[in-house]
Amino acid sequence: MPELPEVEIVKQSLIKKIKSKKIRKIIIKNGNLRFKVAKNFSSILKNSKIENISRFSKYIVLNLDNNYSCIIHLGMSGTFHLDMKKKKKLHTNLSFYQSPYLPKKHNHIHIYFDKFKIIYNDPRRFGFFKIFNSKKKLNNFFLNYGPEPFSKKFNIKYLNNKLKGKSKNIKNYLLDQKFVSGIGNIYASEILFLCKINPCFKSGDLKKNHYKKIIFFSRKVLKKAIKMGGSTIQNFKNSEGKAGSFQKYFKVYDRENKVCLSKKCQGKIIKKTISNRSSFYCNFCQKLSN
DNA sequence: CCGTTAACCTGAGAGC
DNA sequence: TGCTCTCAGGTTAACG
């Protein structure tokens, strides 16, 4: 489900609820996630205190007081639910996936604290948890990833180095986490629309002014999405009334056949499958030749 | 090395 | 009501 903004919001929710708290117990109902949950996962996390919670790209990072770190990827459908013991309903203010009442059969991991527990629910099981026994190993894991759009490393020189001479289209690169990390299928389409660059545009043909736009609008779109609480697909609304609202600002994503929102443009948004993922764009605003 | 495809899963929604 | 089909915010092994 989530791209950088949504993961950022989940991280912020987790900070409010479980930062500086001690994990008392872990129950794994189904460890068959994208990667199998490590056998020693429970024993390592039990009785550790969560010192800090951060995020890199689409990963949530829990730093524990026993030198271990736990990274969490939500895949397509991973969500966290807060379960106060006294109340019967699951509170889903940590969740961004469709219904707030997901079937319990997908409640795979239960993490207990003194007064409540949080539950990891993931119908498709593309998410995963992974632990590292040192900061160095944690950092090494992230060395495989490109900079986030916000990073100073994501600059014109970097784009030129990576993209010159390349035949692969630019949409593909925006989704390539080794090139830039944190962008997913929704924001890739949104960013390219604002850049007025066709998703099929050959990366090697991009010029300096294209690079500038990609850098500028990547940051702008992701920042605004974070400000809006991320994007929430469908009519999801949780018991506390919290849901992301960036979907209201989609210019192209999920707007097939609708009128282009650019001023004076009468074009209709096209949906096209590029490299097995849907892309949305306006043929008039995002010409292939320019 | 490069780029593309299929695969990993379940559930929602469309069409019949 | 129910069946079948397609699609979904991600990643990556395997292939040509």
XYZ file of C-alpha atoms (C1' of nucleotides) in Angstrom:
322
model
C 0.000 0.000 0.000
C 2.154 2.698 1.246
C 4.678 4.955 -0.305
C 7.007 7.306 1.559
C 4.291 9.710 2.804
C 2.044 6.956 4.140
C 4.942 5.227 5.868
C 5.925 8.563 7.376
C 2.412 8.962 8.811
C 2.421 5.433 10.209
C 5.807 6.168 11.753
C 4.449 9.299 13.397
C 1.516 7.312 14.785
C 3.873 4.684 16.146
C 6.030 7.330 17.803
C 3.001 8.662 19.639
C 1.992 5.242 20.859
C 5.064 3.143 21.457
C 8.188 5.289 21.649
C 10.053 4.766 24.942
C 7.777 1.839 25.743
C 8.927 -1.603 26.701
C 7.823 -4.607 24.690
C 6.400 -7.194 27.073
C 5.390 -10.022 24.835
C 5.152 -10.938 21.179
C 2.829 -13.461 19.637
C 3.365 -14.464 16.048
C 0.236 -15.994 14.595
C 1.613 -16.247 11.100
C 5.266 -15.605 10.393
C 4.961 -16.385 6.694
C 5.277 -12.860 5.458
C 7.271 -11.911 2.421
C 10.283 -13.225 4.294
C 9.736 -15.587 7.182
C 9.891 -13.847 10.534
C 13.152 -14.872 12.232
C 12.895 -17.659 14.775
C 14.524 -15.556 17.470
C 12.386 -12.510 16.665
C 10.207 -12.734 19.766
C 12.980 -13.515 22.199
C 15.122 -10.622 20.972
C 12.352 -8.038 21.104
C 10.838 -9.186 24.368
C 11.708 -6.899 27.298
C 13.506 -4.448 25.028
C 12.659 -0.790 25.104
C 11.918 1.075 21.891
C 14.322 3.976 22.141
C 13.576 5.598 18.852
C 11.471 5.171 15.726
C 12.605 6.487 12.382
C 11.918 5.970 8.716
C 13.993 5.498 5.635
C 12.266 5.216 2.285
C 9.308 2.887 2.808
C 10.825 1.314 5.906
C 9.976 1.947 9.537
C 12.967 1.468 11.823
C 12.623 0.589 15.503
C 15.805 1.182 17.454
C 15.885 -0.952 20.574
C 17.881 -0.504 23.752
C 19.579 -3.879 23.316
C 21.511 -2.724 20.237
C 19.136 -4.497 17.913
C 17.104 -2.714 15.266
C 13.914 -3.917 13.664
C 12.878 -2.740 10.227
C 9.323 -3.043 8.999
C 8.105 -2.928 5.426
C 4.342 -2.747 4.946
C 4.302 -4.244 1.462
C 1.000 -3.521 -0.270
C -1.433 -4.114 2.557
C 0.368 -4.013 5.904
C -1.256 -1.978 8.683
C -0.894 -1.475 12.401
C -3.849 -1.502 14.733
C -3.958 -0.325 18.270
C -5.830 -2.570 20.657
C -6.630 -1.111 24.052
C -7.521 -3.979 26.309
C -10.622 -2.365 27.731
C -12.261 -1.453 24.471
C -13.566 -4.113 22.205
C -13.118 -2.437 18.859
C -9.828 -2.251 17.111
C -8.683 1.292 16.706
C -7.138 1.743 13.347
C -5.602 5.155 13.616
C -2.336 3.579 12.559
C -3.909 2.136 9.456
C -4.303 3.194 5.874
C -5.772 0.148 4.245
C -9.401 0.267 3.203
C -11.639 -1.151 5.901
C -10.869 -0.451 9.546
C -12.301 -3.852 10.390
C -9.950 -6.151 8.576
C -10.505 -9.876 9.119
C -8.726 -11.085 12.203
C -7.260 -13.947 10.258
C -4.713 -11.478 8.894
C -3.619 -10.295 12.327
C -0.198 -11.876 12.030
C 1.881 -10.290 14.775
C 0.762 -9.060 18.197
C 3.148 -6.818 20.122
C 2.209 -6.339 23.774
C 3.045 -3.335 25.920
C 2.017 -2.728 29.511
C -1.413 -1.301 28.847
C -2.175 -2.203 25.253
C -0.963 -4.089 22.249
C -0.435 -3.250 18.619
C -1.345 -5.701 15.915
C 0.238 -6.078 12.507
C -2.388 -7.010 9.927
C -1.424 -7.832 6.344
C -3.851 -9.666 4.030
C -1.437 -10.083 1.144
C 1.606 -10.741 3.320
C 3.990 -8.757 1.128
C 5.273 -6.917 4.169
C 8.068 -8.124 6.420
C 9.973 -7.636 9.652
C 13.725 -7.985 9.807
C 16.121 -7.561 12.704
C 19.749 -6.441 12.782
C 22.064 -6.919 15.743
C 24.079 -3.773 15.112
C 23.713 -0.300 13.690
C 26.348 -1.138 11.142
C 24.356 -4.012 9.690
C 21.276 -1.819 9.637
C 23.156 0.875 7.752
C 24.590 -1.655 5.334
C 21.098 -2.794 4.462
C 20.128 0.706 3.429
C 23.267 1.142 1.335
C 21.424 -0.735 -1.394
C 18.999 2.139 -1.714
C 19.192 5.398 -3.578
C 18.703 8.727 -1.826
C 15.277 9.956 -0.849
C 13.999 12.853 -2.966
C 14.520 15.168 0.026
C 18.204 14.338 0.192
C 20.850 16.746 -1.039
C 22.297 13.772 -2.889
C 19.248 13.798 -5.147
C 20.577 16.608 -7.322
C 21.166 17.444 -10.971
C 24.593 15.877 -11.060
C 23.270 12.661 -9.565
C 20.390 12.453 -12.031
C 22.704 13.111 -14.929
C 25.140 10.433 -13.812
C 22.409 7.870 -13.378
C 20.211 8.643 -16.371
C 22.480 9.680 -19.222
C 22.553 7.167 -22.018
C 19.785 5.086 -20.467
C 16.966 3.783 -22.606
C 14.633 2.823 -19.792
C 11.685 5.175 -19.363
C 11.573 7.718 -16.574
C 8.541 6.250 -14.827
C 10.520 3.086 -14.328
C 13.386 4.991 -12.783
C 11.147 6.829 -10.348
C 9.909 3.445 -9.128
C 13.436 2.041 -8.945
C 14.390 2.221 -5.271
C 18.063 1.942 -6.155
C 17.777 5.186 -8.086
C 15.544 7.135 -5.714
C 13.826 5.653 -2.722
C 10.369 6.233 -1.372
C 8.392 6.934 -4.543
C 5.733 4.405 -5.552
C 3.160 4.062 -8.269
C 0.788 6.841 -7.206
C 3.361 9.531 -6.626
C 5.382 8.610 -9.716
C 2.379 9.460 -11.897
C 1.607 12.612 -9.921
C 5.200 13.843 -10.053
C 5.539 13.297 -13.806
C 2.291 15.128 -14.465
C 3.528 18.201 -12.619
C 6.838 17.938 -14.480
C 4.927 17.702 -17.788
C 7.039 14.698 -18.656
C 5.515 11.660 -20.338
C 6.018 8.501 -18.252
C 7.377 6.734 -21.347
C 9.992 9.421 -21.920
C 13.401 7.866 -22.480
C 15.520 8.727 -19.460
C 18.654 9.283 -21.520
C 16.926 12.039 -23.486
C 16.082 14.107 -20.425
C 17.740 17.500 -20.189
C 18.872 19.622 -17.296
C 15.549 21.456 -17.049
C 13.793 18.089 -16.796
C 16.104 17.074 -13.950
C 15.281 20.291 -12.128
C 11.576 19.656 -12.449
C 11.845 16.054 -11.301
C 13.789 17.089 -8.206
C 11.497 20.007 -7.421
C 8.178 18.238 -7.903
C 9.250 14.990 -6.235
C 9.913 16.960 -3.089
C 6.830 19.113 -3.456
C 4.395 16.243 -4.006
C 5.760 14.080 -1.207
C 5.843 16.990 1.236
C 2.283 17.939 0.484
C 1.158 14.313 0.766
C 2.762 14.058 4.200
C 1.082 17.289 5.220
C -2.261 15.860 4.122
C -1.715 12.680 6.103
C -0.905 10.534 3.084
C -3.260 9.094 0.536
C -6.112 6.833 1.509
C -7.778 4.859 -1.201
C -11.506 4.223 -1.019
C -13.739 5.498 1.748
C -11.694 4.439 4.678
C -12.327 6.391 7.802
C -11.343 5.136 11.196
C -13.093 5.520 14.514
C -11.154 8.635 15.329
C -11.949 10.179 11.975
C -8.345 10.093 10.892
C -7.542 9.294 7.306
C -5.153 10.607 4.731
C -6.621 13.099 2.318
C -4.037 13.540 -0.401
C -6.199 11.448 -2.740
C -8.400 14.517 -3.063
C -5.491 16.225 -4.743
C -4.670 13.512 -7.258
C -4.220 15.153 -10.649
C -3.937 11.968 -12.661
C -3.842 8.829 -10.524
C -7.101 6.879 -10.712
C -8.581 9.577 -12.978
C -8.808 7.616 -16.232
C -10.994 9.346 -18.846
C -11.462 12.362 -16.617
C -10.646 15.851 -17.793
C -7.093 17.025 -17.342
C -6.889 19.508 -14.487
C -4.354 21.771 -16.188
C -5.683 25.177 -17.057
C -7.037 25.406 -20.589
C -6.278 21.750 -21.287
C -9.206 19.747 -22.636
C -7.337 16.458 -22.665
C -8.489 13.339 -20.908
C -6.336 11.382 -18.546
C -5.006 8.180 -20.058
C -4.355 4.970 -18.172
C -1.646 2.849 -19.665
C 0.216 -0.179 -18.393
C 3.938 0.474 -18.385
C 6.180 -2.309 -17.116
C 3.249 -4.079 -15.521
C 2.139 -1.046 -13.511
C -0.644 1.377 -14.331
C 0.445 4.843 -15.330
C -1.843 7.834 -15.553
C -1.010 10.874 -17.625
C -2.297 13.551 -19.982
C -1.210 13.137 -23.584
C -1.386 16.870 -24.216
C 0.437 18.112 -21.148
C 2.979 15.306 -21.166
C 4.226 15.045 -24.728
C 6.664 12.343 -25.696
C 8.593 14.701 -27.930
C 10.056 17.827 -26.405
C 25.243 -5.357 -18.137
C 20.218 -4.206 -19.564
C 15.266 -4.416 -19.615
C 11.091 -7.164 -19.169
C 8.054 -10.622 -17.134
C 6.201 -13.468 -13.784
C 5.632 -14.513 -9.267
C 4.624 -13.873 -4.462
C -0.702 -13.294 -1.834
C -5.713 -11.977 -0.740
C -9.771 -9.286 -1.484
C -12.699 -5.927 -3.898
C -15.331 -4.850 -7.698
C -17.018 -5.425 -12.434
C -19.418 -8.109 -15.669
C -22.235 -11.839 -16.766
C -26.699 -14.758 -5.514
C -22.652 -16.498 -7.398
C -19.190 -17.363 -10.605
C -15.016 -15.666 -13.177
C -11.971 -12.229 -14.290
C -9.047 -8.213 -13.499
C -6.816 -5.219 -10.653
C -4.418 -3.308 -6.378
C -0.169 1.951 -2.984
C 5.706 -3.372 -3.689
C 9.629 -6.050 -4.688
C 12.684 -9.275 -7.038
C 14.175 -13.810 -9.137
C 14.525 -15.484 -13.527
C 14.799 -14.899 -18.187
C 16.201 -13.411 -23.060
